[in-house]
mmCIF file of C-alpha atoms and ligand atoms in Angstrom:
data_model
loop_
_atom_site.group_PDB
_atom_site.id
_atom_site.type_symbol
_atom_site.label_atom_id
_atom_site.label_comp_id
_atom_site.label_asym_id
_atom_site.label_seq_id
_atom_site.Cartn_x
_atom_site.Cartn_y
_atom_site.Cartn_z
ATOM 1 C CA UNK A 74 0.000 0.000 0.000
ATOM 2 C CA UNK A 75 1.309 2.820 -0.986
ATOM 3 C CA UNK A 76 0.816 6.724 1.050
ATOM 4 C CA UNK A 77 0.201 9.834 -0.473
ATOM 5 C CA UNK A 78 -0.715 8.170 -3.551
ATOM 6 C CA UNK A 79 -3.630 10.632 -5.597
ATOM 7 C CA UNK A 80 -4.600 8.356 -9.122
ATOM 8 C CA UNK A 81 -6.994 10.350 -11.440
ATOM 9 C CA UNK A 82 -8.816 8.669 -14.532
ATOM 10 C CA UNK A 83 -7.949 11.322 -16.586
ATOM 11 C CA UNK A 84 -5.880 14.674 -16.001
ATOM 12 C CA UNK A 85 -4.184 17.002 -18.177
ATOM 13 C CA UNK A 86 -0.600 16.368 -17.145
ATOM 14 C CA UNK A 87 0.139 14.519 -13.741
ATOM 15 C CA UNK A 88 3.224 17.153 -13.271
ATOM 16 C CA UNK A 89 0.594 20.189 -13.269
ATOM 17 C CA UNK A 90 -1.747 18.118 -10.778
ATOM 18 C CA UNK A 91 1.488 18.007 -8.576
ATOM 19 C CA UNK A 92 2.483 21.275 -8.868
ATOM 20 C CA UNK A 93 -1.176 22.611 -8.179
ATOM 21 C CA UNK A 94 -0.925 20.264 -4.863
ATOM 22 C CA UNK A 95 2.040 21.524 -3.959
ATOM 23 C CA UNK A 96 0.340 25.008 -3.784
ATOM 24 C CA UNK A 97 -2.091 23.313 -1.377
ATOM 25 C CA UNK A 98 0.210 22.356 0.384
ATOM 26 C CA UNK A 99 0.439 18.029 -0.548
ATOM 27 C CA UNK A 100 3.573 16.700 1.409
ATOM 28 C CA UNK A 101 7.388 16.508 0.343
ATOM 29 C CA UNK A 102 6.804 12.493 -1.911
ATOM 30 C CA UNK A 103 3.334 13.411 -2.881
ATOM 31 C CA UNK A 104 2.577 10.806 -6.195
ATOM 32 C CA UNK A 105 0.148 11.261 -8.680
ATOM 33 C CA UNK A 106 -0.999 8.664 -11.073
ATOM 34 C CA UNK A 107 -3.292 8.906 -14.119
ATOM 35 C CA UNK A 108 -4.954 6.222 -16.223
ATOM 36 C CA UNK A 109 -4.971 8.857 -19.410
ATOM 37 C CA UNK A 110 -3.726 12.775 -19.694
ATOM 38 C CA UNK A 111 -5.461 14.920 -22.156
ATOM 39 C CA UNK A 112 -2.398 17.427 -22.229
ATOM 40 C CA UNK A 113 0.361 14.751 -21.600
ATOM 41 C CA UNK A 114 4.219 16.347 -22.081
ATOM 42 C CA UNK A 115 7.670 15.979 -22.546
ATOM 43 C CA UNK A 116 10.769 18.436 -22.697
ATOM 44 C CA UNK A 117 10.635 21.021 -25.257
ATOM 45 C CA UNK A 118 6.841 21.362 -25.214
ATOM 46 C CA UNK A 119 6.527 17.542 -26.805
ATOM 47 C CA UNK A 120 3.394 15.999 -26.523
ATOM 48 C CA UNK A 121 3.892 12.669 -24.459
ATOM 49 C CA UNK A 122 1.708 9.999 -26.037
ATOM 50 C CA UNK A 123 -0.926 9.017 -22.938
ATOM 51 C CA UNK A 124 -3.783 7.077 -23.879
ATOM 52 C CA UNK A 125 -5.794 5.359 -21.387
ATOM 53 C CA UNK A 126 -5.281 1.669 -20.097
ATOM 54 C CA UNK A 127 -1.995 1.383 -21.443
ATOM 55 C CA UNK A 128 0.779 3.057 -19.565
ATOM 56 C CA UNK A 129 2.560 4.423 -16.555
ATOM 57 C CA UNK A 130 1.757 8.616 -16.340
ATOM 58 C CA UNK A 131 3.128 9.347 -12.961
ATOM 59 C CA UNK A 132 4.789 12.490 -11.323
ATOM 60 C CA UNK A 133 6.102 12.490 -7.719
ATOM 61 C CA UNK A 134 6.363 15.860 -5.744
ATOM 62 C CA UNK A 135 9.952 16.610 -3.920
ATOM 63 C CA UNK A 136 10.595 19.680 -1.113
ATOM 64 C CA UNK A 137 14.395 18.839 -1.109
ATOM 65 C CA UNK A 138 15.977 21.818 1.600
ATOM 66 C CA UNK A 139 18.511 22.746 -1.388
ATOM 67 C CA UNK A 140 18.918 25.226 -4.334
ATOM 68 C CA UNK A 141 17.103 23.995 -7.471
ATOM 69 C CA UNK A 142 20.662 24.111 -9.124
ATOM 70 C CA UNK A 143 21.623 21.446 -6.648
ATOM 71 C CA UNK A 144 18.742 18.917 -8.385
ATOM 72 C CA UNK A 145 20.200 19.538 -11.973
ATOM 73 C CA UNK A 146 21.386 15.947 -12.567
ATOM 74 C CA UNK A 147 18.661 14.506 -10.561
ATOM 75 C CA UNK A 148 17.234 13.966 -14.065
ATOM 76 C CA UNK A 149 19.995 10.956 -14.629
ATOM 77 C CA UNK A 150 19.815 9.660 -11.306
ATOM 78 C CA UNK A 151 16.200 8.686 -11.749
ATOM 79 C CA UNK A 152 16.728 7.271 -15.382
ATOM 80 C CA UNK A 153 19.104 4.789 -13.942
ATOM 81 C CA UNK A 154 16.427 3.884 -11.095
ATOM 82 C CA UNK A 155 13.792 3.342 -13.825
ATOM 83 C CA UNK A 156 16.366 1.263 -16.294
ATOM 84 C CA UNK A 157 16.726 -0.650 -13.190
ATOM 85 C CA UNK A 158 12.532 -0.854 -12.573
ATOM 86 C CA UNK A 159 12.741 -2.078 -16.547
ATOM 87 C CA UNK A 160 15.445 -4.321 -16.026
ATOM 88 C CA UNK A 161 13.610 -6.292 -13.436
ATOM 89 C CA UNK A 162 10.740 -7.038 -15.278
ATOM 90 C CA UNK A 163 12.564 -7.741 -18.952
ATOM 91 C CA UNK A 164 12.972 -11.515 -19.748
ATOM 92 C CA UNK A 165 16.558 -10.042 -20.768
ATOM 93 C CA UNK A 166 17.689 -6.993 -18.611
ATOM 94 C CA UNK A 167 19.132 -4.251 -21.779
ATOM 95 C CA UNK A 168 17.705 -1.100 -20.491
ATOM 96 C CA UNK A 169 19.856 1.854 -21.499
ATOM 97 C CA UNK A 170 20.008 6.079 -20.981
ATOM 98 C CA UNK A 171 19.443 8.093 -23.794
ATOM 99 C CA UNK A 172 21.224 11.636 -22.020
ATOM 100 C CA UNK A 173 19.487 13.272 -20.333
ATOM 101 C CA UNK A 174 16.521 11.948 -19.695
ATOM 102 C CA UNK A 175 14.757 9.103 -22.318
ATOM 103 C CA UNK A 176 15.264 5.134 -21.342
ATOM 104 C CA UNK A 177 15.554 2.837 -24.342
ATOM 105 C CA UNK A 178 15.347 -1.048 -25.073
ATOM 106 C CA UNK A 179 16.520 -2.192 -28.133
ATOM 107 C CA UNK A 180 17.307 0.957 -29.474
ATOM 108 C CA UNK A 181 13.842 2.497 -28.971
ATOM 109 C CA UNK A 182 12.058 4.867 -26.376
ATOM 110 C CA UNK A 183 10.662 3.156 -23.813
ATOM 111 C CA UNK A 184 9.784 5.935 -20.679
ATOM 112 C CA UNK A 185 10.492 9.859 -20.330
ATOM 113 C CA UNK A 186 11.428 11.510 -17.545
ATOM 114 C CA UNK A 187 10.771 15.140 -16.913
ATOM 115 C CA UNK A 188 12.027 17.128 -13.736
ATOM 116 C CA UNK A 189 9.837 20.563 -13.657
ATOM 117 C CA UNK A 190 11.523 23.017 -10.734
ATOM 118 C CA UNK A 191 9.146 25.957 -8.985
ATOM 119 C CA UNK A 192 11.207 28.490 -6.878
ATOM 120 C CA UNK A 193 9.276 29.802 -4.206
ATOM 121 C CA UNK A 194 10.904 32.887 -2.806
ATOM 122 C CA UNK A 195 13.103 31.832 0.255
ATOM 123 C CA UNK A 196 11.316 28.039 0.632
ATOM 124 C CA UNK A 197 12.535 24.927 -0.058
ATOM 125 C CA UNK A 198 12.059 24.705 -4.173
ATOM 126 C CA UNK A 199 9.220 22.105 -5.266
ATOM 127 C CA UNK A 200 10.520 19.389 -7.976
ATOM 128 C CA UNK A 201 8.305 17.459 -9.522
ATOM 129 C CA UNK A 202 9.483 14.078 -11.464
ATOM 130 C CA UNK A 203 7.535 13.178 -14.008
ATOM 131 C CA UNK A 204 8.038 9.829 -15.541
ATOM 132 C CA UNK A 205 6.061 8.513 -18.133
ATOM 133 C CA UNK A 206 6.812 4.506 -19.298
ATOM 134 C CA UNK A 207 5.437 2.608 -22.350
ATOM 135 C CA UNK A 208 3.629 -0.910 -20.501
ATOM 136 C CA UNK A 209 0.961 -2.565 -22.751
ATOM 137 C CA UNK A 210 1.103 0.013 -26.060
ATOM 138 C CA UNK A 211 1.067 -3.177 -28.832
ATOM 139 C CA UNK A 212 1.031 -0.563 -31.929
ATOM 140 C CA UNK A 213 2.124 3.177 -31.346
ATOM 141 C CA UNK A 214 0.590 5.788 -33.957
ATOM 142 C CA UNK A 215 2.694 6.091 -37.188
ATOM 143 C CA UNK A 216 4.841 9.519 -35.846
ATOM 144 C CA UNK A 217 6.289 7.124 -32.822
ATOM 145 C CA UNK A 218 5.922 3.709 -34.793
ATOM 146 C CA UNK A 219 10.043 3.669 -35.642
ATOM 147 C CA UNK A 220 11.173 5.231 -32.202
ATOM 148 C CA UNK A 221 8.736 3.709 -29.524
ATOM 149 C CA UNK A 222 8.604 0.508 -27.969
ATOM 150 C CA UNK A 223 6.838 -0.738 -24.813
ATOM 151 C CA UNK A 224 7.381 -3.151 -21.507
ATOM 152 C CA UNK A 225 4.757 -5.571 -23.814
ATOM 153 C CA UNK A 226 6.686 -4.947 -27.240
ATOM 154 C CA UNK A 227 10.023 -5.839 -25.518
ATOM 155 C CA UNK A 228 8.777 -9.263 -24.353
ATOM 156 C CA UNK A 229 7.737 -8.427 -20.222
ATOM 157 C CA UNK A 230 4.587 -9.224 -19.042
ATOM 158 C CA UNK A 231 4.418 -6.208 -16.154
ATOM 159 C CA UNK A 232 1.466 -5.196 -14.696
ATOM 160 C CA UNK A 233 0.643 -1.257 -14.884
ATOM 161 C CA UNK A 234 0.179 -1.075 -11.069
ATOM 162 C CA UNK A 235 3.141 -3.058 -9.828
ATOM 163 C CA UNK A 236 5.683 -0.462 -12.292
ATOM 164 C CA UNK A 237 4.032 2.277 -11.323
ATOM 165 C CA UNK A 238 4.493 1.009 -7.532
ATOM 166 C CA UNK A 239 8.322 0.490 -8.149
ATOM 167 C CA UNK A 240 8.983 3.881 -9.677
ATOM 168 C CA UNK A 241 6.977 5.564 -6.971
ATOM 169 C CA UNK A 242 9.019 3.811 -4.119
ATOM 170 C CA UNK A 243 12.660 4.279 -6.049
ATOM 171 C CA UNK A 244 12.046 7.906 -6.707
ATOM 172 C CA UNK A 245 11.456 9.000 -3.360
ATOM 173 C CA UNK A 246 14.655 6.888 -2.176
ATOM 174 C CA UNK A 247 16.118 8.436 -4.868
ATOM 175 C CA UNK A 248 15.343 11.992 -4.348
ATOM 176 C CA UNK A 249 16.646 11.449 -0.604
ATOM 177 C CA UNK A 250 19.867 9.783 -1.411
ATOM 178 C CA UNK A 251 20.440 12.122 -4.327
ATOM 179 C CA UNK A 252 20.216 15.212 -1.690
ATOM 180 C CA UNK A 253 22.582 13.887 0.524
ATOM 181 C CA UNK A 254 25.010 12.378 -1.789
ATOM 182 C CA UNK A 255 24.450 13.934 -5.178
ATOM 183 C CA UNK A 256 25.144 12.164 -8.696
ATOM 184 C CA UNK A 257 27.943 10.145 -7.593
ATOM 185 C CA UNK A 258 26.102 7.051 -6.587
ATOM 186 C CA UNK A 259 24.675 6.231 -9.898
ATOM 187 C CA UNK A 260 27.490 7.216 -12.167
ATOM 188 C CA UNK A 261 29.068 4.001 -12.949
ATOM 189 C CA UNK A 262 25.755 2.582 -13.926
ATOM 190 C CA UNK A 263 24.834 5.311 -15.927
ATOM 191 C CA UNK A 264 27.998 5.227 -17.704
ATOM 192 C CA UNK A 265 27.666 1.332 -18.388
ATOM 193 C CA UNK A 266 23.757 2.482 -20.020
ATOM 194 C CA UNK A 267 25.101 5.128 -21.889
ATOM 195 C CA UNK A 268 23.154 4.764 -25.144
ATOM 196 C CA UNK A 269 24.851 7.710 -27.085
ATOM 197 C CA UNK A 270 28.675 6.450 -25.748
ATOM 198 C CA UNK A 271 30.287 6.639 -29.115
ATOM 199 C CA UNK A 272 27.808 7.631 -31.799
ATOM 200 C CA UNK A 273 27.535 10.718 -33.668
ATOM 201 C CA UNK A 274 25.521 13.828 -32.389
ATOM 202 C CA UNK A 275 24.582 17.021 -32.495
ATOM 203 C CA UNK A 276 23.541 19.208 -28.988
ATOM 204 C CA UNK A 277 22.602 22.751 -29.873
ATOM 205 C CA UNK A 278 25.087 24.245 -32.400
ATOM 206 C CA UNK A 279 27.885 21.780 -31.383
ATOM 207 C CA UNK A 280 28.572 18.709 -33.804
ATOM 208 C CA UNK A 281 30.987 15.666 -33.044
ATOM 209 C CA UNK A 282 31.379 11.643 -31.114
ATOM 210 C CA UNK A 283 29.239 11.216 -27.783
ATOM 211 C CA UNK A 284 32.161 10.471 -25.168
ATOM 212 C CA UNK A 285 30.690 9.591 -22.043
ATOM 213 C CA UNK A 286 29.101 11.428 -19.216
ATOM 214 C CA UNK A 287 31.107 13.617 -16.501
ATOM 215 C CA UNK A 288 30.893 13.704 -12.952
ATOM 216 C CA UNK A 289 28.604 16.536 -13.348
ATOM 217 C CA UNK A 290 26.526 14.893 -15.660
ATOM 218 C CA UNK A 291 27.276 16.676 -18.490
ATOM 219 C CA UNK A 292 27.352 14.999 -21.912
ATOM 220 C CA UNK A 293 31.042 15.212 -23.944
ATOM 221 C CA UNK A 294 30.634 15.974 -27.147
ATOM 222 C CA UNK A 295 34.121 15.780 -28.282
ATOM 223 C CA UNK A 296 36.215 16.685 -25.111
ATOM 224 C CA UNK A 297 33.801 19.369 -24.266
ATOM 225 C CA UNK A 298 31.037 19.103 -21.813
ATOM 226 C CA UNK A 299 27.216 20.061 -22.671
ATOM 227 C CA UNK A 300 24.825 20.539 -19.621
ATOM 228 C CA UNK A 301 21.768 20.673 -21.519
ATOM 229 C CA UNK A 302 19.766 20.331 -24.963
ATOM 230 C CA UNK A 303 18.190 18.221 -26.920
ATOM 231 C CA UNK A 304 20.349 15.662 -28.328
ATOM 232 C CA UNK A 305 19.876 15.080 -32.325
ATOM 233 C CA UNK A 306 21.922 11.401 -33.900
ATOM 234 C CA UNK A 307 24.100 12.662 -37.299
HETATM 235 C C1 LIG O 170 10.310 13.344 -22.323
HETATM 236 O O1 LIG O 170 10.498 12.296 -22.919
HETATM 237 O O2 LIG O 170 10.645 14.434 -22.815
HETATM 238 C C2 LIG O 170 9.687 13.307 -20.958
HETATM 239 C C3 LIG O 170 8.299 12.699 -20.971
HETATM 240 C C4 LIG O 170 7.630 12.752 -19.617
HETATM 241 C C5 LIG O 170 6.195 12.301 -19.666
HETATM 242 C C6 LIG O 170 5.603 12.201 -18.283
HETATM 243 S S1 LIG O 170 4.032 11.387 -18.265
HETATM 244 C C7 LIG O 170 3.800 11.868 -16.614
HETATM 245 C C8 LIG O 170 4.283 13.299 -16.501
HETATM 246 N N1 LIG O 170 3.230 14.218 -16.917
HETATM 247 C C9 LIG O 170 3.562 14.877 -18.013
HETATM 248 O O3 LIG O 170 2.829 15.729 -18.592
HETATM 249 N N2 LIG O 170 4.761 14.530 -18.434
HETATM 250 C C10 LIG O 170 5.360 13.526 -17.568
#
């Protein structure tokens, strides 16, 4: 049984219902779980696919006592946690990173993770981690069709409720261990599911061979480090 669980049929987005509870004042670990979202999204202003009775729309609502700039990597941190909630249910564990924030089997998007950060003049700032992860989806619409897959497309027979469980209770151990000890517990892992490590890309205006990921959690694009963008294959 999980606590301060809120599930909705259908929302907009869970991250706005978190945010708007965090306004009301809904407690540092707050999760909220939809069946469908009408206004679903991703990074950039992408619309996240989120039909109903198919997949895992959850966001979970943080009050970490540190500057939001202090969260920045928090983003890779939780992709390892959910390549490691895939893992366990995957006849074959193969789950791997996409940088920053997408987790892939077999060279596809499986789950999206997006970390939205509200500053709130001298409090604590809310996070809210927003996860959303491909389960039962057996045909995606044509504009995903090459570069989605799903829990039931990669051969696992999970159960919406159990993943959604898992993420709910890694995140919030996450989000407390990440506080205290920042990126460096999940580097080496993260490293080992680096999906770009060695293929061509382009981040922003910069061009050139994905080499790893720094302590930081920056990308290397050719010796140099990038802490954000969207990353583009050449
Ligand atoms: C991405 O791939 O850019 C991130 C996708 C994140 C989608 C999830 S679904 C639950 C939560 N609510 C949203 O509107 N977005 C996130």
């Amino acid at each position: 049984m999980i606590e301060h669980l809120t599930r909705f049929d259908t929302i907009g987005s869970t991250n706005d219902a978190a945010r708007e509870a965090a306004a009301a004042g809904a407690v540092d670990g707050a999760a909220f779980l939809a069946d469908a979202q009408t206004a679903g999204r991703g990074r950039g202003d992408h619309r996240w696919h989120s039909p109903p009775g198919e997949n895992v729309y959850l966001s979970v609502l943080l009050r970490p006592r540190v500057t939001p700039q202090a969260m920045s990597a928090l983003t890779l941190a939780v992709g390892v946690e959910v390549a490691r909630v895939v893992d366990a249910v995957l006849p074959e564990p193969r789950a791997m990173i996409k940088w920053p924030n997408d987790v892939y089997v077999d060279d596809r998007k499986l789950a999206g993770i997006l970390v939205e950060s509200t500053v709130q003049g001298d409090r604590p700032p809310v996070v809210v981690v927003g996860v959303g992860l491909n389960v039962l989806t057996a045909a995606f619409p044509d504009e995903l069709a090459e570069r989605a897959t799903s829990l039931k497309i990669a051969g696992a027979r999970a159960k919406r409720d159990a993943v959604a469980e898992a993420l709910i209770v890694s995140i919030r151990a996450t989000a407390r261990r990440y506080v205290a000890d920042g990126l460096a517990p999940w580097l080496d892992e993260l490293r080992r599911r680096d999906w770009l490590g060695g293929k061509a890309v382009r981040v922003g205006e910069r061009r050139g061979t994905a080499e790893g990921i720094d302590r930081e959690g920056r990308l290397l694009v050719n010796g140099t480090p990038c802490a954000s963008g969207e990353v583009e294959l050449l």
